[in-house]
Amino acid sequence: MCGIVGYIGKRDVAPLLLEGLQRLEYRGYDSAGIVVTSPKTPGLKMVKAKGRVRDLEAKVPARFKGTTGIAHTRWATHGAPSDVNAHPHMSADQKVAVVHNGIIDNAGDLRRKLEADGVEFLSETDTEVLTHLIARSTAEKLEDKVRQAVRVIEGTYGIAVLHADHPDRIVVARNGSPVVLGIGEKEMFVASDIAALVTHTRQIVTLDDGEMATLKADDFRTYTTEGTRTTAEPTTVEWEAESYDMGGHDTYMHKEIHEQADAVDRVLRGRIDDRFSTVHLGGLNLDAREARQIRRVKILGCGTSYHAGMIGAQMIEELARIPADAEPASEFRYRNPVVDPDTLYIAVSQSGETYDVLAAVQELKRKGARVLGVVNVVGSAIAREADGGIYVHAGPEVCVVSTKCFTNTTVAFALLALHLGRTRDLSVRDGKRIIEGLRKLPEQITEILKQEEAVKELAEQYADARSMLFIGRVRGYPVAREASLKLKEVSYIHAEAYPASELKHGPLALIEPALPTVAIVPDDDLLEKNRAALEEIKAREGKILAVAHQPQEKADQTIIVPKNEDELDPILMGIPLQLLAYHTAKALGRDIDKPRNLAKSVTVE
Ligand code: AGP
């Protein structure tokens, strides 16, 4: 979604901000803008452009100097993508400039009131309301002006504000939309995503909801919107700037698919305890007695993370014998759920900022539930809101379409399931068996990825399909769900996932030669049942691509995946289908890293 980047220091700010915006491009946007100033030459200089960051760069004049500035990539919500609607928004007196991520719910009402007072609006955006509110405040200090403005708005925001009369500072505020400060040597940065900061500093402060900050070149302070000082200790982010480079691959998706063996190695590192055939999960904050008292597990996430949660729920049921299920967080939070004190709630999110997941966590916490986070981005909102959790250590995932984070999240769930299992009735023998399986994963992933050429040929064959059906049974079903999501979001081919067991109850009516089926067929206790489903499809002349541990006679083609333990097979079986989605999208000439209409992290409702 939208991106914010800001800087205050001694350097020429425009090139620095443009570079920061480029690092946020992966989030998806339709226009961009920049405003700069400096204590030596006060006054705000602004340029905005519909289109890409390079279009903005082309419009920036040679004499666009400043040492303080804020910039933005906008994803249209209120008002079409245009130069005028792009951020920053400036007040009529040219003194206040604001960039904003999020949505102001009461923008309509506030706009009407301001218009009745004679304010003229230039854009159709909700953000412009904020600009006028700040500009009209009679408070002396910029901080107070911003504070007064944010207290009358309802909705979500991450904002950065410049004022021509206060060129020595940037004031920022957060409510529901990420704001991260980057602490440098006599220079400070702000961004909505650490991707824009890591080339400059690894010292990060993440603001909480309801928190504001003032950045000066050599100092920063944080406080609440009520004005109470807060303490903010910078933390060091591990992610290297190079992790954001493409590293010789044509897309981030391709790079991230190929990083999975290393990524899985990282999520396992230092966690396996051979002595007791279990794992150490330091951040869980759940002792053995508490773990034994859990009567249910409810996993909440969106999209791919929800699918990883479905796999996680099955692992927890199988290994720990605790009833577990997963539900889209976006649904859960709207159905006034019964919150049970004996249930362990787990919020899953790559970004740790997905609004629907965060809102579900906040609702659960308000009702006194214990919530764990399974999150990739360290220090993100969900990670901080949760009572404990597991970092999945996949490294930064830039492609909008999630691949390595999905895999690492499923491995993190395997670790949790093993841990919970070993505090309950899982035997030492089974604990050992799972640990051996976990250790095999990186090598098996490498083996799967070696089949890329063959998968590419298959993708080229299927690229002209108008629709595809994905089926799987029990362990295979979430794999089918995720593979179908991957194909549709990156190739725009319609895809539907169904439990193989449900075929007879409806979807069999769809089967004909023009509808290919991708079937997940693990060598487990349901193999024969899955084979029967393939027979039914073949009898109706349906084409079948199987992902299996051994060749499937009824399938037109089979991608063979190395066998692991039954419980861990779902971690591997989706990987060739990530490649299938990638190569199908490539054959169709899609914008692989930035599929249309999608954003990397959905920080609005
Ligand atoms: C994944 O390919 C998607 N683009 C999307 O479904 C994503 O998984 C979802 O929006 C949740 O994001 P999160 O993991 O950052 O919370």
Coordinates of C-alpha atoms and ligand atoms in Angstrom, one line a residue:
M1 CA 0.0 0.0 0.0
C2 CA 1.1 3.6 0.3
G3 CA 4.7 4.3 1.5
I4 CA 6.3 7.1 3.5
V5 CA 9.9 8.1 3.7
G6 CA 11.4 11.2 5.4
Y7 CA 14.8 12.6 6.3
I8 CA 16.4 15.3 8.4
G9 CA 20.1 15.9 8.5
K10 CA 22.8 17.5 6.4
R11 CA 22.6 15.6 3.2
D12 CA 20.9 16.7 0.0
V13 CA 17.5 15.2 0.7
A14 CA 15.8 14.8 -2.7
P15 CA 18.0 12.0 -4.1
L16 CA 17.9 10.2 -0.7
L17 CA 14.1 10.3 -0.6
L18 CA 13.7 9.2 -4.2
E19 CA 16.0 6.2 -3.5
G20 CA 13.8 5.5 -0.4
L21 CA 10.7 5.6 -2.5
Q22 CA 12.2 3.2 -4.9
R23 CA 12.7 0.7 -2.1
L24 CA 9.0 1.0 -1.2
E25 CA 7.8 0.5 -4.8
Y26 CA 7.2 -3.2 -4.1
R27 CA 4.3 -2.2 -1.9
G28 CA 2.2 -1.1 -4.9
Y29 CA 1.3 2.6 -5.7
D30 CA -0.1 4.8 -8.5
S31 CA 1.5 8.2 -7.9
A32 CA 4.3 9.7 -5.9
G33 CA 5.4 13.1 -4.4
I34 CA 8.1 14.8 -2.5
V35 CA 8.5 18.0 -0.5
V36 CA 11.8 19.5 0.8
T37 CA 13.0 22.4 2.9
S38 CA 16.0 23.5 4.9
P39 CA 16.7 25.7 7.9
K40 CA 18.9 27.9 5.6
T41 CA 16.3 28.4 2.9
P42 CA 12.9 28.0 4.6
G43 CA 9.8 27.5 2.5
L44 CA 8.5 24.3 1.1
K45 CA 9.3 23.0 -2.4
M46 CA 7.0 20.3 -3.7
V47 CA 6.8 18.0 -6.8
K48 CA 4.1 15.4 -7.4
A49 CA 3.5 13.0 -10.3
K50 CA 1.0 10.3 -11.3
G51 CA 2.8 7.1 -12.2
R52 CA 6.1 5.6 -11.1
V53 CA 8.8 7.1 -8.9
R54 CA 10.9 7.5 -12.1
D55 CA 8.1 9.8 -13.4
L56 CA 8.5 11.9 -10.2
E57 CA 12.2 11.9 -10.5
A58 CA 12.0 13.2 -14.1
K59 CA 9.9 16.2 -12.8
V60 CA 12.2 17.1 -10.0
P61 CA 14.1 20.3 -11.0
A62 CA 17.9 20.5 -10.8
R63 CA 17.6 23.2 -8.1
F64 CA 15.5 21.3 -5.7
K65 CA 17.8 21.5 -2.7
G66 CA 17.0 20.9 0.9
T67 CA 18.2 19.0 4.0
T68 CA 14.8 18.1 5.4
G69 CA 12.0 16.3 3.4
I70 CA 9.2 13.9 3.3
A71 CA 8.0 11.8 0.3
H72 CA 5.2 9.4 -0.5
T73 CA 4.0 6.7 -2.8
R74 CA 0.2 6.7 -3.0
W75 CA -2.3 3.9 -3.5
A76 CA -5.6 5.6 -4.5
T77 CA -8.4 5.3 -2.0
H78 CA -10.2 8.7 -1.9
G79 CA -9.9 10.1 -5.4
A80 CA -8.4 8.7 -8.6
P81 CA -4.6 8.5 -9.2
S82 CA -3.5 11.9 -10.4
D83 CA -0.9 14.6 -9.8
V84 CA -3.3 16.6 -7.6
N85 CA -4.4 13.7 -5.5
A86 CA -0.8 12.5 -5.0
H87 CA 0.8 13.3 -1.6
P88 CA 2.2 15.5 -0.1
H89 CA -0.8 17.8 0.4
M90 CA 0.0 21.4 1.1
S91 CA -2.0 24.0 2.9
A92 CA -3.2 27.1 1.0
D93 CA -0.6 29.3 2.7
Q94 CA 2.1 26.7 1.5
K95 CA 3.3 26.3 5.1
V96 CA 2.1 22.8 6.0
A97 CA 2.8 19.6 4.0
V98 CA 1.5 16.2 5.0
V99 CA 2.0 12.6 3.8
H100 CA -0.4 10.0 5.0
N101 CA -0.9 6.3 4.9
G102 CA -4.3 5.0 6.1
I103 CA -7.9 6.1 5.7
I104 CA -9.6 8.9 7.6
D105 CA -13.2 7.6 8.2
N106 CA -14.7 11.0 9.1
A107 CA -13.0 12.9 6.2
G108 CA -16.4 13.6 4.6
D109 CA -17.8 15.4 7.7
L110 CA -14.6 17.3 8.4
R111 CA -14.4 18.4 4.8
R112 CA -17.9 19.8 4.8
K113 CA -17.2 21.7 8.0
L114 CA -14.0 23.1 6.7
E115 CA -15.6 24.1 3.4
A116 CA -18.4 25.8 5.3
D117 CA -15.6 27.8 7.0
G118 CA -14.3 28.9 3.6
V119 CA -11.5 26.4 3.1
E120 CA -10.9 25.5 -0.5
F121 CA -9.9 21.9 -1.3
L122 CA -7.6 21.1 -4.2
S123 CA -7.8 17.3 -4.1
E124 CA -10.4 14.6 -3.5
T125 CA -8.3 13.0 -0.8
D126 CA -9.1 12.4 2.8
T127 CA -5.5 13.5 3.7
E128 CA -6.1 17.1 2.6
V129 CA -8.5 17.4 5.6
L130 CA -5.5 16.8 7.9
T131 CA -3.4 19.4 6.1
H132 CA -6.0 22.1 6.6
L133 CA -6.7 21.1 10.2
I134 CA -3.0 21.4 11.1
A135 CA -2.6 24.7 9.2
R136 CA -5.6 26.2 10.9
S137 CA -4.5 25.3 14.4
T138 CA -3.6 28.3 16.5
A139 CA -1.1 26.3 18.6
E140 CA 2.4 27.7 18.6
K141 CA 4.3 24.4 18.4
L142 CA 4.1 22.1 15.4
E143 CA 3.7 19.2 17.7
D144 CA 0.6 20.7 19.3
K145 CA -0.9 21.6 15.9
V146 CA -0.5 18.0 14.8
R147 CA -1.8 16.6 18.1
Q148 CA -4.9 18.8 17.9
A149 CA -5.5 17.7 14.3
V150 CA -5.1 13.9 14.9
R151 CA -7.4 14.1 17.9
V152 CA -10.4 15.1 15.7
I153 CA -9.9 12.5 13.0
E154 CA -11.2 9.0 13.1
G155 CA -9.6 6.2 11.2
T156 CA -6.1 5.0 10.5
Y157 CA -3.0 7.0 9.9
G158 CA 0.7 7.0 9.7
I159 CA 1.7 10.6 8.9
A160 CA 4.7 12.8 8.5
V161 CA 4.4 16.6 8.6
L162 CA 6.7 19.4 7.6
H163 CA 6.1 23.1 8.4
A164 CA 7.8 25.9 6.6
D165 CA 8.2 27.8 9.9
H166 CA 9.8 24.8 11.6
P167 CA 12.3 23.5 9.1
D168 CA 14.4 22.0 11.9
R169 CA 11.9 19.1 12.5
I170 CA 9.6 16.5 11.1
V171 CA 6.6 15.5 13.2
V172 CA 5.1 12.0 12.8
A173 CA 2.2 10.1 14.2
R174 CA 0.8 6.6 14.1
N175 CA -2.5 5.0 14.5
G176 CA -3.0 1.7 12.7
S177 CA -0.5 2.4 9.9
P178 CA 3.2 1.7 10.5
V179 CA 5.7 4.4 11.2
V180 CA 9.4 3.5 11.9
L181 CA 12.1 5.9 12.9
G182 CA 15.7 5.3 11.7
I183 CA 18.3 6.6 14.0
G184 CA 21.5 7.8 12.4
E185 CA 24.6 9.9 13.3
K186 CA 23.4 13.5 13.3
E187 CA 20.6 12.5 10.9
M188 CA 17.2 10.9 11.3
F189 CA 15.0 9.0 9.0
V190 CA 11.4 8.0 9.0
A191 CA 9.5 5.5 6.9
S192 CA 6.5 3.3 6.8
D193 CA 8.7 0.2 6.2
I194 CA 12.2 -0.6 7.2
A195 CA 13.0 -1.5 3.6
A196 CA 13.5 2.2 3.0
L197 CA 15.8 2.6 6.0
V198 CA 18.3 -0.3 6.0
T199 CA 20.7 1.2 3.5
H200 CA 21.2 4.1 6.0
T201 CA 20.8 2.7 9.5
R202 CA 20.0 -0.5 11.3
Q203 CA 18.9 1.4 14.5
I204 CA 15.1 1.4 14.5
V205 CA 12.3 2.7 16.7
T206 CA 8.8 1.5 15.8
L207 CA 6.0 3.7 17.0
D208 CA 3.0 2.3 18.7
D209 CA -0.6 3.3 17.9
G210 CA -1.4 6.6 19.5
E211 CA 2.2 7.6 19.6
M212 CA 3.9 10.6 17.9
A213 CA 7.5 11.6 17.5
T214 CA 9.5 14.7 16.7
L215 CA 12.6 14.2 14.6
K216 CA 15.5 16.7 14.6
A217 CA 18.8 16.1 12.9
D218 CA 20.6 15.1 16.1
D219 CA 17.7 14.0 18.3
F220 CA 14.3 12.4 18.5
R221 CA 11.6 12.1 21.1
T222 CA 8.4 10.2 21.3
Y223 CA 5.2 11.0 23.1
T224 CA 1.5 10.1 23.0
T225 CA -1.2 12.1 21.2
E226 CA -2.1 13.3 24.7
G227 CA 1.4 14.7 25.1
T228 CA 2.9 12.3 27.6
R229 CA 6.6 11.4 26.9
T230 CA 7.2 7.7 26.1
T231 CA 10.4 5.8 26.2
A232 CA 11.8 4.4 22.9
E233 CA 14.9 2.3 22.9
P234 CA 16.2 1.8 19.4
T235 CA 16.5 -1.9 18.4
T236 CA 18.9 -3.2 15.8
V237 CA 17.4 -4.9 12.7
E238 CA 19.3 -7.9 11.4
W239 CA 18.2 -7.5 7.7
E240 CA 21.0 -6.5 5.4
A241 CA 20.5 -3.9 2.7
E242 CA 21.6 -6.5 0.1
S243 CA 18.6 -8.6 1.1
Y244 CA 16.6 -6.1 -0.9
D245 CA 18.6 -6.5 -4.1
M246 CA 17.5 -8.8 -6.8
G247 CA 20.8 -10.8 -6.7
G248 CA 20.9 -11.8 -10.4
H249 CA 17.2 -13.0 -10.5
D250 CA 14.7 -11.4 -12.9
T251 CA 12.2 -10.8 -10.1
Y252 CA 12.0 -10.9 -6.3
M253 CA 9.5 -13.8 -6.5
H254 CA 12.1 -15.9 -8.3
K255 CA 14.8 -14.9 -5.9
E256 CA 12.6 -15.6 -2.8
I257 CA 11.5 -19.0 -4.1
H258 CA 15.2 -19.9 -4.4
E259 CA 16.0 -18.6 -1.0
Q260 CA 13.8 -21.1 0.7
A261 CA 16.4 -23.7 1.6
D262 CA 18.5 -21.0 3.5
A263 CA 15.4 -19.5 5.0
V264 CA 14.3 -22.8 6.4
D265 CA 17.7 -23.4 7.8
R266 CA 17.4 -20.0 9.6
V267 CA 14.1 -20.8 11.2
L268 CA 15.5 -24.0 12.6
R269 CA 18.8 -22.6 13.7
G270 CA 19.5 -22.9 17.4
R271 CA 16.0 -24.1 18.2
I272 CA 16.4 -27.9 18.1
D273 CA 16.9 -29.7 21.4
D274 CA 18.1 -33.2 20.6
R275 CA 18.5 -34.1 24.3
F276 CA 14.8 -33.9 24.9
S277 CA 13.6 -34.4 21.3
T278 CA 11.9 -31.0 21.3
V279 CA 12.6 -27.4 20.4
H280 CA 13.4 -24.3 22.3
L281 CA 11.2 -21.3 21.4
G282 CA 12.6 -18.6 23.5
G283 CA 10.0 -15.9 22.8
L284 CA 6.9 -18.0 23.5
N285 CA 6.4 -16.9 27.1
L286 CA 4.5 -20.0 27.8
D287 CA 5.8 -22.5 30.4
A288 CA 5.1 -26.2 30.4
R289 CA 2.3 -26.0 32.9
E290 CA 0.5 -23.3 30.9
A291 CA 1.1 -25.2 27.7
R292 CA -0.6 -28.2 29.2
Q293 CA -3.6 -26.2 30.2
I294 CA -4.4 -25.2 26.6
R295 CA -7.7 -26.8 25.5
R296 CA -8.0 -25.4 22.0
V297 CA -5.8 -23.5 19.5
K298 CA -7.3 -20.9 17.2
I299 CA -5.1 -19.5 14.4
L300 CA -5.9 -16.2 12.7
G301 CA -4.3 -14.8 9.6
C302 CA -5.1 -13.5 6.1
G303 CA -4.4 -14.8 2.6
T304 CA -1.3 -16.9 2.5
S305 CA -0.7 -16.6 6.2
Y306 CA -4.1 -18.0 6.8
H307 CA -3.2 -21.0 4.6
A308 CA 0.0 -21.5 6.6
G309 CA -2.2 -21.3 9.7
M310 CA -4.4 -24.1 8.3
I311 CA -1.3 -26.3 7.9
G312 CA -0.2 -25.2 11.4
A313 CA -3.6 -26.2 12.9
Q314 CA -3.3 -29.7 11.4
M315 CA 0.2 -30.1 12.8
I316 CA -0.9 -29.0 16.2
E317 CA -3.8 -31.4 16.2
E318 CA -1.6 -34.3 15.0
L319 CA 1.5 -33.8 17.1
A320 CA 0.0 -32.2 20.3
R321 CA -3.5 -33.6 20.1
I322 CA -5.0 -30.2 20.9
P323 CA -8.1 -29.3 18.9
A324 CA -7.0 -26.6 16.5
D325 CA -8.3 -24.7 13.6
A326 CA -7.5 -21.6 11.5
E327 CA -9.8 -18.8 10.4
P328 CA -9.4 -15.7 8.3
A329 CA -8.7 -12.9 10.8
S330 CA -10.8 -10.6 8.6
E331 CA -13.9 -12.8 9.3
F332 CA -13.1 -13.6 12.9
R333 CA -13.0 -10.0 14.1
Y334 CA -16.5 -9.2 12.7
R335 CA -18.4 -12.0 14.2
N336 CA -18.3 -11.1 17.8
P337 CA -16.3 -14.3 18.6
V338 CA -16.7 -16.2 21.9
V339 CA -13.3 -15.7 23.5
D340 CA -12.4 -18.6 25.7
P341 CA -9.7 -18.3 28.4
D342 CA -8.4 -21.9 27.8
T343 CA -7.9 -21.3 24.1
L344 CA -4.5 -20.2 22.8
Y345 CA -4.9 -17.7 20.0
I346 CA -2.2 -17.4 17.4
A347 CA -1.9 -14.5 15.0
V348 CA 0.0 -15.2 11.8
S349 CA 1.4 -12.4 9.6
Q350 CA 4.5 -12.0 7.4
S351 CA 4.4 -8.2 7.7
G352 CA 3.1 -8.1 11.3
E353 CA 1.1 -5.1 10.2
T354 CA -2.0 -6.5 8.4
Y355 CA -4.8 -4.4 9.8
D356 CA -7.4 -7.2 10.0
V357 CA -5.0 -9.4 12.0
L358 CA -3.9 -6.6 14.2
A359 CA -7.5 -5.6 14.9
A360 CA -8.3 -9.3 15.8
V361 CA -5.4 -9.4 18.2
Q362 CA -6.4 -6.1 19.8
E363 CA -10.0 -7.4 20.3
L364 CA -8.7 -10.7 21.7
K365 CA -6.4 -8.9 24.1
R366 CA -9.2 -6.6 25.2
K367 CA -11.1 -9.7 26.1
G368 CA -8.2 -11.1 28.1
A369 CA -7.1 -13.8 25.7
R370 CA -3.6 -15.1 25.4
V371 CA -2.3 -14.3 21.9
L372 CA 0.9 -15.5 20.3
G373 CA 2.3 -14.1 17.1
V374 CA 3.9 -16.0 14.3
V375 CA 5.5 -13.2 12.4
N376 CA 8.3 -12.4 10.0
V377 CA 9.0 -8.7 10.6
V378 CA 10.8 -8.2 13.9
G379 CA 9.3 -5.5 16.1
S380 CA 6.2 -5.1 13.9
A381 CA 2.8 -4.1 15.4
I382 CA 1.5 -7.7 15.8
A383 CA 4.7 -9.0 17.2
R384 CA 4.6 -6.2 19.8
E385 CA 1.0 -6.6 20.6
A386 CA 1.2 -10.4 21.2
D387 CA 2.1 -11.9 24.5
G388 CA 4.9 -13.9 22.9
G389 CA 5.6 -15.8 19.7
I390 CA 7.9 -17.1 17.1
Y391 CA 9.8 -15.1 14.5
V392 CA 9.9 -17.0 11.3
H393 CA 13.2 -15.5 10.2
A394 CA 12.5 -15.7 6.4
G395 CA 14.4 -12.4 5.8
P396 CA 12.7 -9.6 4.0
E397 CA 10.1 -10.6 1.5
V398 CA 9.7 -8.0 -1.2
C399 CA 7.5 -9.6 -3.8
V400 CA 3.8 -8.9 -3.1
V401 CA 3.2 -12.6 -3.6
S402 CA 4.4 -14.5 -0.5
T403 CA 6.5 -17.6 -1.0
K404 CA 9.4 -18.0 1.4
C405 CA 7.4 -16.6 4.3
F406 CA 4.7 -19.2 3.7
T407 CA 7.2 -22.0 3.8
N408 CA 9.0 -20.6 6.9
T409 CA 5.7 -20.0 8.7
T410 CA 4.7 -23.6 8.1
V411 CA 8.1 -24.7 9.6
A412 CA 7.6 -22.4 12.5
F413 CA 4.2 -24.1 13.1
A414 CA 5.9 -27.5 13.0
L415 CA 8.3 -26.3 15.7
L416 CA 5.4 -25.1 17.8
A417 CA 3.4 -28.3 17.3
L418 CA 6.5 -30.3 18.3
H419 CA 7.1 -28.2 21.3
L420 CA 3.4 -28.4 22.5
G421 CA 3.4 -32.1 21.7
R422 CA 6.4 -32.8 23.8
T423 CA 4.9 -31.0 26.8
R424 CA 2.0 -33.4 26.4
D425 CA 1.8 -36.9 25.0
L426 CA 4.1 -36.9 22.0
S427 CA 6.7 -39.7 22.6
V428 CA 10.5 -39.2 22.5
R429 CA 10.5 -41.5 19.4
D430 CA 8.0 -39.3 17.5
G431 CA 9.8 -36.2 18.7
K432 CA 13.0 -37.6 17.2
R433 CA 11.2 -38.6 14.0
I434 CA 9.9 -35.0 13.5
I435 CA 13.3 -33.5 14.3
E436 CA 14.9 -35.7 11.7
G437 CA 12.3 -34.7 9.2
L438 CA 12.8 -31.0 10.0
R439 CA 16.6 -31.4 9.4
K440 CA 16.0 -32.9 6.0
L441 CA 13.9 -29.9 4.7
P442 CA 16.5 -27.6 3.4
E443 CA 18.1 -30.3 1.3
Q444 CA 14.8 -31.5 0.0
I445 CA 13.8 -28.0 -1.0
T446 CA 17.0 -27.7 -3.0
E447 CA 16.1 -31.0 -4.7
I448 CA 12.6 -29.7 -5.6
L449 CA 14.0 -26.5 -7.0
K450 CA 16.3 -28.4 -9.3
Q451 CA 13.1 -29.4 -11.2
E452 CA 12.5 -25.9 -12.3
E453 CA 13.0 -26.5 -16.0
A454 CA 10.5 -29.3 -16.1
V455 CA 8.0 -27.1 -14.1
K456 CA 8.6 -24.3 -16.5
E457 CA 7.6 -26.5 -19.4
L458 CA 4.4 -27.5 -17.6
A459 CA 3.6 -23.9 -16.9
E460 CA 3.9 -23.0 -20.6
Q461 CA 1.5 -25.8 -21.4
Y462 CA -1.1 -24.6 -18.8
A463 CA -0.7 -20.9 -19.4
D464 CA -3.6 -20.7 -21.8
A465 CA -6.0 -22.3 -19.3
R466 CA -8.9 -20.1 -18.4
S467 CA -9.4 -21.7 -15.1
M468 CA -7.7 -24.4 -12.9
L469 CA -9.0 -26.6 -10.1
F470 CA -6.7 -27.4 -7.2
I471 CA -7.6 -30.4 -5.0
G472 CA -6.2 -32.0 -1.9
R473 CA -7.4 -34.0 1.0
V474 CA -6.7 -33.2 4.7
R475 CA -3.0 -32.4 4.7
G476 CA -3.1 -31.7 1.0
Y477 CA -6.1 -29.3 1.1
P478 CA -4.3 -26.2 2.6
V479 CA -1.5 -26.9 0.1
A480 CA -4.1 -26.8 -2.7
R481 CA -5.6 -23.6 -1.3
E482 CA -2.3 -21.8 -1.2
A483 CA -1.2 -23.1 -4.7
S484 CA -4.5 -21.8 -6.1
L485 CA -4.1 -18.4 -4.5
K486 CA -0.5 -18.2 -5.8
L487 CA -1.6 -18.9 -9.4
K488 CA -4.5 -16.5 -9.4
E489 CA -2.7 -13.6 -7.8
V490 CA 0.4 -13.7 -10.0
S491 CA -1.0 -15.0 -13.3
Y492 CA -4.6 -13.7 -13.1
I493 CA -5.8 -17.2 -14.2
H494 CA -8.9 -18.1 -12.3
A495 CA -8.2 -20.9 -9.8
E496 CA -10.3 -22.6 -7.3
A497 CA -9.3 -25.0 -4.5
Y498 CA -11.5 -27.8 -3.2
P499 CA -11.1 -30.7 -0.8
A500 CA -10.7 -33.7 -3.0
S501 CA -13.3 -35.4 -0.7
E502 CA -15.9 -32.9 -1.9
L503 CA -15.6 -33.5 -5.6
K504 CA -18.7 -35.6 -5.8
H505 CA -20.7 -33.0 -4.0
G506 CA -20.5 -30.4 -6.8
P507 CA -17.2 -29.5 -8.5
L508 CA -17.2 -32.7 -10.5
A509 CA -19.7 -31.0 -12.7
L510 CA -17.0 -28.7 -13.9
I511 CA -14.6 -31.4 -15.1
E512 CA -14.0 -31.4 -18.9
P513 CA -10.8 -31.4 -21.0
A514 CA -10.5 -27.6 -20.8
L515 CA -10.3 -27.5 -17.0
P516 CA -7.0 -28.8 -15.7
T517 CA -6.8 -30.1 -12.2
V518 CA -3.8 -29.9 -10.0
A519 CA -3.9 -32.6 -7.4
I520 CA -1.9 -32.9 -4.2
V521 CA -1.3 -36.6 -3.7
P522 CA 1.0 -37.4 -0.7
D523 CA 2.0 -40.9 0.1
D524 CA 0.1 -41.0 3.3
D525 CA -2.9 -43.0 4.7
L526 CA -5.2 -41.3 2.2
L527 CA -3.2 -42.2 -0.9
E528 CA -5.8 -44.6 -2.2
K529 CA -8.7 -42.2 -1.6
N530 CA -6.7 -39.5 -3.5
R531 CA -6.1 -41.9 -6.4
A532 CA -9.9 -42.6 -6.5
A533 CA -10.5 -38.9 -7.0
L534 CA -8.0 -38.9 -9.9
E535 CA -9.9 -41.8 -11.5
E536 CA -13.1 -39.8 -11.3
I537 CA -11.5 -36.8 -13.0
K538 CA -9.9 -39.0 -15.7
A539 CA -13.2 -40.8 -16.4
R540 CA -14.5 -37.3 -17.3
E541 CA -11.6 -36.5 -19.6
G542 CA -10.1 -34.0 -17.2
K543 CA -6.4 -33.2 -17.5
I544 CA -4.5 -33.8 -14.3
L545 CA -1.2 -32.5 -13.0
A546 CA -0.3 -34.3 -9.8
V547 CA 2.2 -33.3 -7.1
A548 CA 3.1 -36.5 -5.4
H549 CA 5.8 -38.7 -3.9
Q550 CA 5.6 -41.2 -6.7
P551 CA 4.3 -41.2 -10.3
Q552 CA 0.5 -41.2 -10.5
E553 CA -0.8 -43.4 -13.2
K554 CA -4.0 -41.5 -13.8
A555 CA -2.3 -38.1 -14.0
D556 CA -1.1 -36.6 -17.3
Q557 CA 2.0 -35.4 -15.5
T558 CA 3.4 -35.8 -12.0
I559 CA 5.8 -33.5 -10.2
I560 CA 7.7 -35.7 -7.8
V561 CA 8.5 -34.2 -4.4
P562 CA 10.8 -35.9 -1.9
K563 CA 9.0 -37.7 0.9
N564 CA 9.4 -36.4 4.5
E565 CA 7.4 -37.4 7.6
D566 CA 3.6 -37.4 6.8
E567 CA 3.0 -34.4 9.1
L568 CA 5.8 -32.3 7.5
D569 CA 4.9 -33.2 3.8
P570 CA 2.7 -30.1 3.4
I571 CA 5.7 -27.9 3.9
L572 CA 7.3 -29.2 0.7
M573 CA 4.4 -30.0 -1.6
G574 CA 3.5 -26.5 -2.4
I575 CA 7.0 -25.4 -3.5
P576 CA 6.9 -26.7 -7.1
L577 CA 3.5 -25.0 -7.4
Q578 CA 5.1 -21.7 -6.5
L579 CA 7.4 -22.3 -9.5
L580 CA 4.3 -23.2 -11.6
A581 CA 2.6 -19.9 -10.7
Y582 CA 5.8 -18.0 -11.4
H583 CA 6.5 -19.5 -14.8
T584 CA 2.8 -19.3 -15.8
A585 CA 2.8 -15.6 -15.0
K586 CA 6.1 -15.2 -16.8
A587 CA 4.7 -16.9 -19.9
L588 CA 1.8 -14.5 -19.8
G589 CA 4.0 -11.5 -19.4
R590 CA 2.5 -10.5 -16.0
D591 CA 4.0 -7.9 -13.6
I592 CA 5.2 -10.7 -11.3
D593 CA 6.5 -8.7 -8.3
K594 CA 3.6 -6.3 -8.3
P595 CA 0.4 -8.0 -9.4
R596 CA -2.4 -5.6 -10.3
N597 CA -4.7 -4.3 -7.5
L598 CA -2.6 -6.0 -4.8
A599 CA -0.3 -4.5 -2.1
K600 CA 2.3 -6.2 0.0
S601 CA 0.9 -5.3 3.4
V602 CA -2.7 -4.4 3.8
T603 CA -2.6 -1.9 6.6
V604 CA -6.2 -0.6 5.9
E605 CA -9.5 -2.4 6.2
Ligands
AGP1 C1 0.2 -13.5 -0.4 O1 0.7 -13.9 -1.6 C2 -0.7 -12.4 -0.4 N1 -0.4 -11.3 -1.3 C3 -1.6 -12.0 0.8 O2 -2.6 -13.0 0.8 C4 -0.9 -12.0 2.2 O3 -0.5 -13.2 2.6 C5 -2.0 -11.4 3.2 O4 -2.3 -10.1 2.8 C6 -1.5 -11.4 4.6 O5 -0.3 -10.7 4.7 P1 0.6 -10.8 6.0 O6 1.1 -12.2 6.1 O7 1.7 -9.7 5.9 O8 -0.3 -10.5 7.2

